[in-house]
mmCIF file of C-alpha atoms in Angstrom:
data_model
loop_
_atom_site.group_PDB
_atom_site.id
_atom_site.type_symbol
_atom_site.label_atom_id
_atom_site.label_comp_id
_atom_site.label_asym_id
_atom_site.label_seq_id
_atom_site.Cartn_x
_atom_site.Cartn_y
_atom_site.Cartn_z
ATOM 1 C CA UNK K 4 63.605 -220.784 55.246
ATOM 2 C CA UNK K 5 64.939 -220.527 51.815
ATOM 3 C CA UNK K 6 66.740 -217.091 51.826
ATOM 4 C CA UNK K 7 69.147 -216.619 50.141
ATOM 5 C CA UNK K 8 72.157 -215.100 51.665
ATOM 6 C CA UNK K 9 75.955 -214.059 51.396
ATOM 7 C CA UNK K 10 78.807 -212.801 53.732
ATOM 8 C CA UNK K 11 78.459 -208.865 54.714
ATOM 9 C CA UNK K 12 81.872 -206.563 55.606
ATOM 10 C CA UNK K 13 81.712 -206.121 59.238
ATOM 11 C CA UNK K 14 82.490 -203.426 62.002
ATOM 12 C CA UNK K 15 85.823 -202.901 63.255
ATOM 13 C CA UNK K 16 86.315 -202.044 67.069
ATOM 14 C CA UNK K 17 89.297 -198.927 65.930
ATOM 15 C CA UNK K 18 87.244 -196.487 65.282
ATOM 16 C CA UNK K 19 83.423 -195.789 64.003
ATOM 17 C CA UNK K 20 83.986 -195.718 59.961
ATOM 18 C CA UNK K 21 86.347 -198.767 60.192
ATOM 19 C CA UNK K 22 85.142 -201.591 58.153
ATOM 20 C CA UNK K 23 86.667 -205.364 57.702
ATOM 21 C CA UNK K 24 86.424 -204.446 53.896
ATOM 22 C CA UNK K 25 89.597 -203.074 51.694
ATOM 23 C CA UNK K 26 88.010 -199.685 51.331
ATOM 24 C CA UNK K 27 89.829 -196.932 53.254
ATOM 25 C CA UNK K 28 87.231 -194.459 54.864
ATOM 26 C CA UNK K 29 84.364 -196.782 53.779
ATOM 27 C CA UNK K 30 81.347 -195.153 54.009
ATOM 28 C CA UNK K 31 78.921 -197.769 55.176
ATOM 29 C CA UNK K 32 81.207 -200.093 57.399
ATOM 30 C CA UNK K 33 79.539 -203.080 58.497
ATOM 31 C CA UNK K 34 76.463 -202.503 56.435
ATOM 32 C CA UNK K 35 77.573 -203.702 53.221
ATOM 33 C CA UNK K 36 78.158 -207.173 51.316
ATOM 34 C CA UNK K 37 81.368 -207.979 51.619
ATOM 35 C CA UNK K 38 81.643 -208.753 47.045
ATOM 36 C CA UNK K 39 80.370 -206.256 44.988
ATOM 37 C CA UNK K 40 78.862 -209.400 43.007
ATOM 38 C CA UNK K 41 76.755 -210.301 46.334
ATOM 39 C CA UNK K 42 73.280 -210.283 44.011
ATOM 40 C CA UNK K 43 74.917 -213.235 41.950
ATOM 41 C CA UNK K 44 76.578 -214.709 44.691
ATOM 42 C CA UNK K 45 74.003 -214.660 47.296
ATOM 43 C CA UNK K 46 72.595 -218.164 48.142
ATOM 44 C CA UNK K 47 70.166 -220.965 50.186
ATOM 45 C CA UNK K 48 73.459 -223.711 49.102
ATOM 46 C CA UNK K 49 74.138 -225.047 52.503
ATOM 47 C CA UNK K 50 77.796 -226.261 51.818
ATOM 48 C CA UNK K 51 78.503 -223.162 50.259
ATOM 49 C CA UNK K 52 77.045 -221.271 52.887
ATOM 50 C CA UNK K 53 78.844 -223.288 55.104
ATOM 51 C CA UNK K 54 82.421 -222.083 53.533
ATOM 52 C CA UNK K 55 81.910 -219.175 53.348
ATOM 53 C CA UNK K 56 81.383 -218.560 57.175
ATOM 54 C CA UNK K 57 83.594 -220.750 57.943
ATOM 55 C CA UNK K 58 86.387 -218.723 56.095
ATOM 56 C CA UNK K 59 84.641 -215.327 57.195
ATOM 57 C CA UNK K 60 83.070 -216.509 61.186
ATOM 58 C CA UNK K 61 82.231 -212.725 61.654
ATOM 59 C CA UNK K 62 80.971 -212.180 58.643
ATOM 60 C CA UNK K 63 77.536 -210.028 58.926
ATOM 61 C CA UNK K 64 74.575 -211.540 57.297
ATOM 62 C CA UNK K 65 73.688 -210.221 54.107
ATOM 63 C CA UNK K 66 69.445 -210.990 52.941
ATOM 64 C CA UNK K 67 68.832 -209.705 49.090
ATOM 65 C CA UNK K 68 65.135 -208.117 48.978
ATOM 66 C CA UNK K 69 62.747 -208.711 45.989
ATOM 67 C CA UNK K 70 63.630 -212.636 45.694
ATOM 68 C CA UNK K 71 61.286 -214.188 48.454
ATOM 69 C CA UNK K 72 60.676 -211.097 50.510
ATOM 70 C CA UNK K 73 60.564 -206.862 50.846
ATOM 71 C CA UNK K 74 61.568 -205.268 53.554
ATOM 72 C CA UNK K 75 59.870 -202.317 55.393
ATOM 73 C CA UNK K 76 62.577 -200.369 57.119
ATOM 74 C CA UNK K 77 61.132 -197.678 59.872
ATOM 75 C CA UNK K 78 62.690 -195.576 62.598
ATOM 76 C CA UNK K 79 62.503 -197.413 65.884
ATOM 77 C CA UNK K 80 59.787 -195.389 67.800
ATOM 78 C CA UNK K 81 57.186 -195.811 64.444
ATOM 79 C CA UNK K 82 58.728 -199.169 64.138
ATOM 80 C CA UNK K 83 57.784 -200.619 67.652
ATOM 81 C CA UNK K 84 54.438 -198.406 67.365
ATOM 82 C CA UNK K 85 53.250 -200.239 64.431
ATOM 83 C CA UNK K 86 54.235 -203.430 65.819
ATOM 84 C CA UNK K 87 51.506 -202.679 68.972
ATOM 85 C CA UNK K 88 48.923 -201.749 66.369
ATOM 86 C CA UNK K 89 49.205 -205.057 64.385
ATOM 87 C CA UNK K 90 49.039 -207.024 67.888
ATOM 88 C CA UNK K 91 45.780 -204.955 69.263
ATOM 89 C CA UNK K 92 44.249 -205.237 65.803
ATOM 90 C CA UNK K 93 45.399 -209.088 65.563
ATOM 91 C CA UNK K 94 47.134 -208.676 62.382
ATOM 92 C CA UNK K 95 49.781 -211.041 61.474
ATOM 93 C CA UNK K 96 53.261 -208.727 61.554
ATOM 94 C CA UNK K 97 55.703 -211.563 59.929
ATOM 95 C CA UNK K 98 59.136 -212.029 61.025
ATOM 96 C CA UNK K 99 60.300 -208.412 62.407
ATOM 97 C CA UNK K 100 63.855 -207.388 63.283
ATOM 98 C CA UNK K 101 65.603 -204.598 65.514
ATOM 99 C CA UNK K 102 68.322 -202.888 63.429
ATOM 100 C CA UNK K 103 69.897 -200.391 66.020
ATOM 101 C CA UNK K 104 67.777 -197.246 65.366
ATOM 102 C CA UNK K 105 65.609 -199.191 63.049
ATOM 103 C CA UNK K 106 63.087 -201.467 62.647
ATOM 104 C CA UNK K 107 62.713 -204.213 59.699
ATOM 105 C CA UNK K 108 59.501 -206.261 58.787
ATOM 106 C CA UNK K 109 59.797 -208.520 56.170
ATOM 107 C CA UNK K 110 56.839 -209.629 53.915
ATOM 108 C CA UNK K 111 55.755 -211.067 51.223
ATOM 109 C CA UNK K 112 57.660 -209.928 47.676
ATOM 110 C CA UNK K 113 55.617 -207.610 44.884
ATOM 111 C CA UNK K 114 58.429 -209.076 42.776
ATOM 112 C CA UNK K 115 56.693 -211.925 41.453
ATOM 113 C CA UNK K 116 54.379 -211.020 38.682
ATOM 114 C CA UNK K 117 54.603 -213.028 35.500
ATOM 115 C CA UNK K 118 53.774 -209.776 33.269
ATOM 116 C CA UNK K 119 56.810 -207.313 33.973
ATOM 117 C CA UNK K 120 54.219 -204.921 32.923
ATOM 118 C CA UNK K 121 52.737 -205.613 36.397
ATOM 119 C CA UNK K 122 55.951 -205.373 38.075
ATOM 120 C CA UNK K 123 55.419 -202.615 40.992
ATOM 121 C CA UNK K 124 58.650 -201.105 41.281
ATOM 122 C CA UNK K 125 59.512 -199.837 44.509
ATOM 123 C CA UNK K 126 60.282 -195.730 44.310
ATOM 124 C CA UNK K 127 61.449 -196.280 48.184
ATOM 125 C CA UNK K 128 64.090 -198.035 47.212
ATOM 126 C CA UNK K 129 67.585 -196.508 48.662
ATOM 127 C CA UNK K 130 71.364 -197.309 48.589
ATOM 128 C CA UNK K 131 72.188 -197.803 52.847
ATOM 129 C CA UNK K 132 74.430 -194.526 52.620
ATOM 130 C CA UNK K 133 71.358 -192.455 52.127
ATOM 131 C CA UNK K 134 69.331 -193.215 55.121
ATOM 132 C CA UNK K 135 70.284 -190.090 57.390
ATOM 133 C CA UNK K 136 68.487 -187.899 54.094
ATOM 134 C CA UNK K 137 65.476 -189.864 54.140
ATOM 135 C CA UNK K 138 64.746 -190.599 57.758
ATOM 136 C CA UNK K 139 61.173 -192.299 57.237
ATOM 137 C CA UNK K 140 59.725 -195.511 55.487
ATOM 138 C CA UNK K 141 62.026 -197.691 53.134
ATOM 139 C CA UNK K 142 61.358 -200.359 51.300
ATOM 140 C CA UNK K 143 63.827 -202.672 50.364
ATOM 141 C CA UNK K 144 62.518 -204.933 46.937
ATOM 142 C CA UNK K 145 64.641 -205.846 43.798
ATOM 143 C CA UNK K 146 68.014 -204.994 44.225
ATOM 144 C CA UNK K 147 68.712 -203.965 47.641
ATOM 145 C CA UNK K 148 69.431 -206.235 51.161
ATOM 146 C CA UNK K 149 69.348 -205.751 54.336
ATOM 147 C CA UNK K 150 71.557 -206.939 56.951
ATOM 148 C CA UNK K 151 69.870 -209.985 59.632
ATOM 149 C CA UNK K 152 70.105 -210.969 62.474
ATOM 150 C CA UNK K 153 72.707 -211.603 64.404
ATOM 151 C CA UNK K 154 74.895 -209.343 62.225
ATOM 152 C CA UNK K 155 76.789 -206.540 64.153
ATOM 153 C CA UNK K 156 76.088 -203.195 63.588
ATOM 154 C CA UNK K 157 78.171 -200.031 63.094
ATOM 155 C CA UNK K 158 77.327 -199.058 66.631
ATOM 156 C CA UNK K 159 78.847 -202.740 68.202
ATOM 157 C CA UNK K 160 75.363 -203.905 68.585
ATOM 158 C CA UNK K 161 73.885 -207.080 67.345
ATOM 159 C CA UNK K 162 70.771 -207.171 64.862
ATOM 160 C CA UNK K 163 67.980 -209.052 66.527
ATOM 161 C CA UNK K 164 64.042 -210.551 66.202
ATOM 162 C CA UNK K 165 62.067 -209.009 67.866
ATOM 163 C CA UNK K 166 59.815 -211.954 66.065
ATOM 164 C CA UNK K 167 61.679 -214.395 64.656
ATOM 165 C CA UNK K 168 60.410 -216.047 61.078
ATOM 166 C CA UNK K 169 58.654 -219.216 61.625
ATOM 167 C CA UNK K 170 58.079 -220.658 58.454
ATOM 168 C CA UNK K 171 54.445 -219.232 58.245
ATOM 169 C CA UNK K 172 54.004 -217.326 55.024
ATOM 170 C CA UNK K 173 54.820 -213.815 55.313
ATOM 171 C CA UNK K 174 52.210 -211.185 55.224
ATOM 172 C CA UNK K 175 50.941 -208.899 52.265
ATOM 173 C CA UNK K 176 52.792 -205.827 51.976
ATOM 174 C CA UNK K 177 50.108 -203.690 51.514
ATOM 175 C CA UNK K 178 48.449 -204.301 54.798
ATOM 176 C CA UNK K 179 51.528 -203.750 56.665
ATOM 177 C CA UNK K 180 52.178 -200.642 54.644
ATOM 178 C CA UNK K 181 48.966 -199.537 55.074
ATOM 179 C CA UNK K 182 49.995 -199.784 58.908
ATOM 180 C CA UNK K 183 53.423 -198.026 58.567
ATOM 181 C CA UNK K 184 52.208 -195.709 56.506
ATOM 182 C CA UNK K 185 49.843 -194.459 59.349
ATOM 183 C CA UNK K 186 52.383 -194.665 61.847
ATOM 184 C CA UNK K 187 55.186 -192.898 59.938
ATOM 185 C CA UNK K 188 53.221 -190.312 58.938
#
């Protein structure tokens, strides 16, 4: 697909916050890259790729946002709402995931314009610790990831499409905003 990606810290089964990274008490186990230099060291190099899960088989899934795609990131009721819209209306959703409680759809980046003038920078961007104080739409662009499918989540469950990517290009974010933006509200 050409998405970059890198190795993600993973859930431990002894106890809720435990996290296969060196922080004690981390705050976001499982959800986070597993180097703090994941923006630099995130990747489409096969036969690094490769190593790296090879050395880390568990390792969750780590996608950066604002390189080839955004991420919309919705609770799971407006999530699977908007999803039913799209389909009735027969608008093209892109590649959509279930992450636990929430729901990811991935589309095309706003991080592409040649004047940074242009550049639309994202005010929903958020660190994943602050999600339980801003319960609604995110939007994950330049400088934030998401974890993908089939990472595991904090709660034991797997990450999973609900519609896989296909290779088709992904969709303007503005007309699936304009969707989740309805249903969130």
């Amino acid at each position: 697909m050409g998405w970059a990606s890198c190795p993600g810290a993973r859930p431990l089964r002894n106890g809720p916050r435990a996290c296969s990274c060196d922080r004690v008490g981390c705050p976001d186990a499982g959800s986070h890259p597993l180097s703090r230099a994941w923006q630099m060291q995130a990747t489409t190099d096969a036969a690094l790729l490769t190593h790296w899960w090879q050395g880390e088989p568990e390792a969750n899934v780590v996608l950066p946002t604002g390189r080839v795609f955004d991420v919309f990131d919705v609770p799971v009721a407006a999530g699977l709402t908007a999803l039913a819209a799209m389909d009735s209306a027969g608008t093209a959703s892109g590649p959509v995931a279930a992450n636990g409680d929430r729901v990811l759809f991935y589309v095309a980046t706003r991080n592409t314009s040649d004047d940074e003038d242009e550049w639309w920078s994202c005010s929903l961007d958020y660190g994943p610790s602050t999600i339980e104080e801003m319960p609604g739409l995110r939007w994950h662009c330049r400088d934030s990831y998401v974890l993908a499918p089939p990472s595991i989540l904090p709660t034991g469950q797997p990450a999973s499409w609900l519609r896989p990517p296909d290779g088709r290009p992904l969709p303007d974010p503005l007309r699936v905003l304009d969707v989740l933006a309805d249903t969130c509200e």
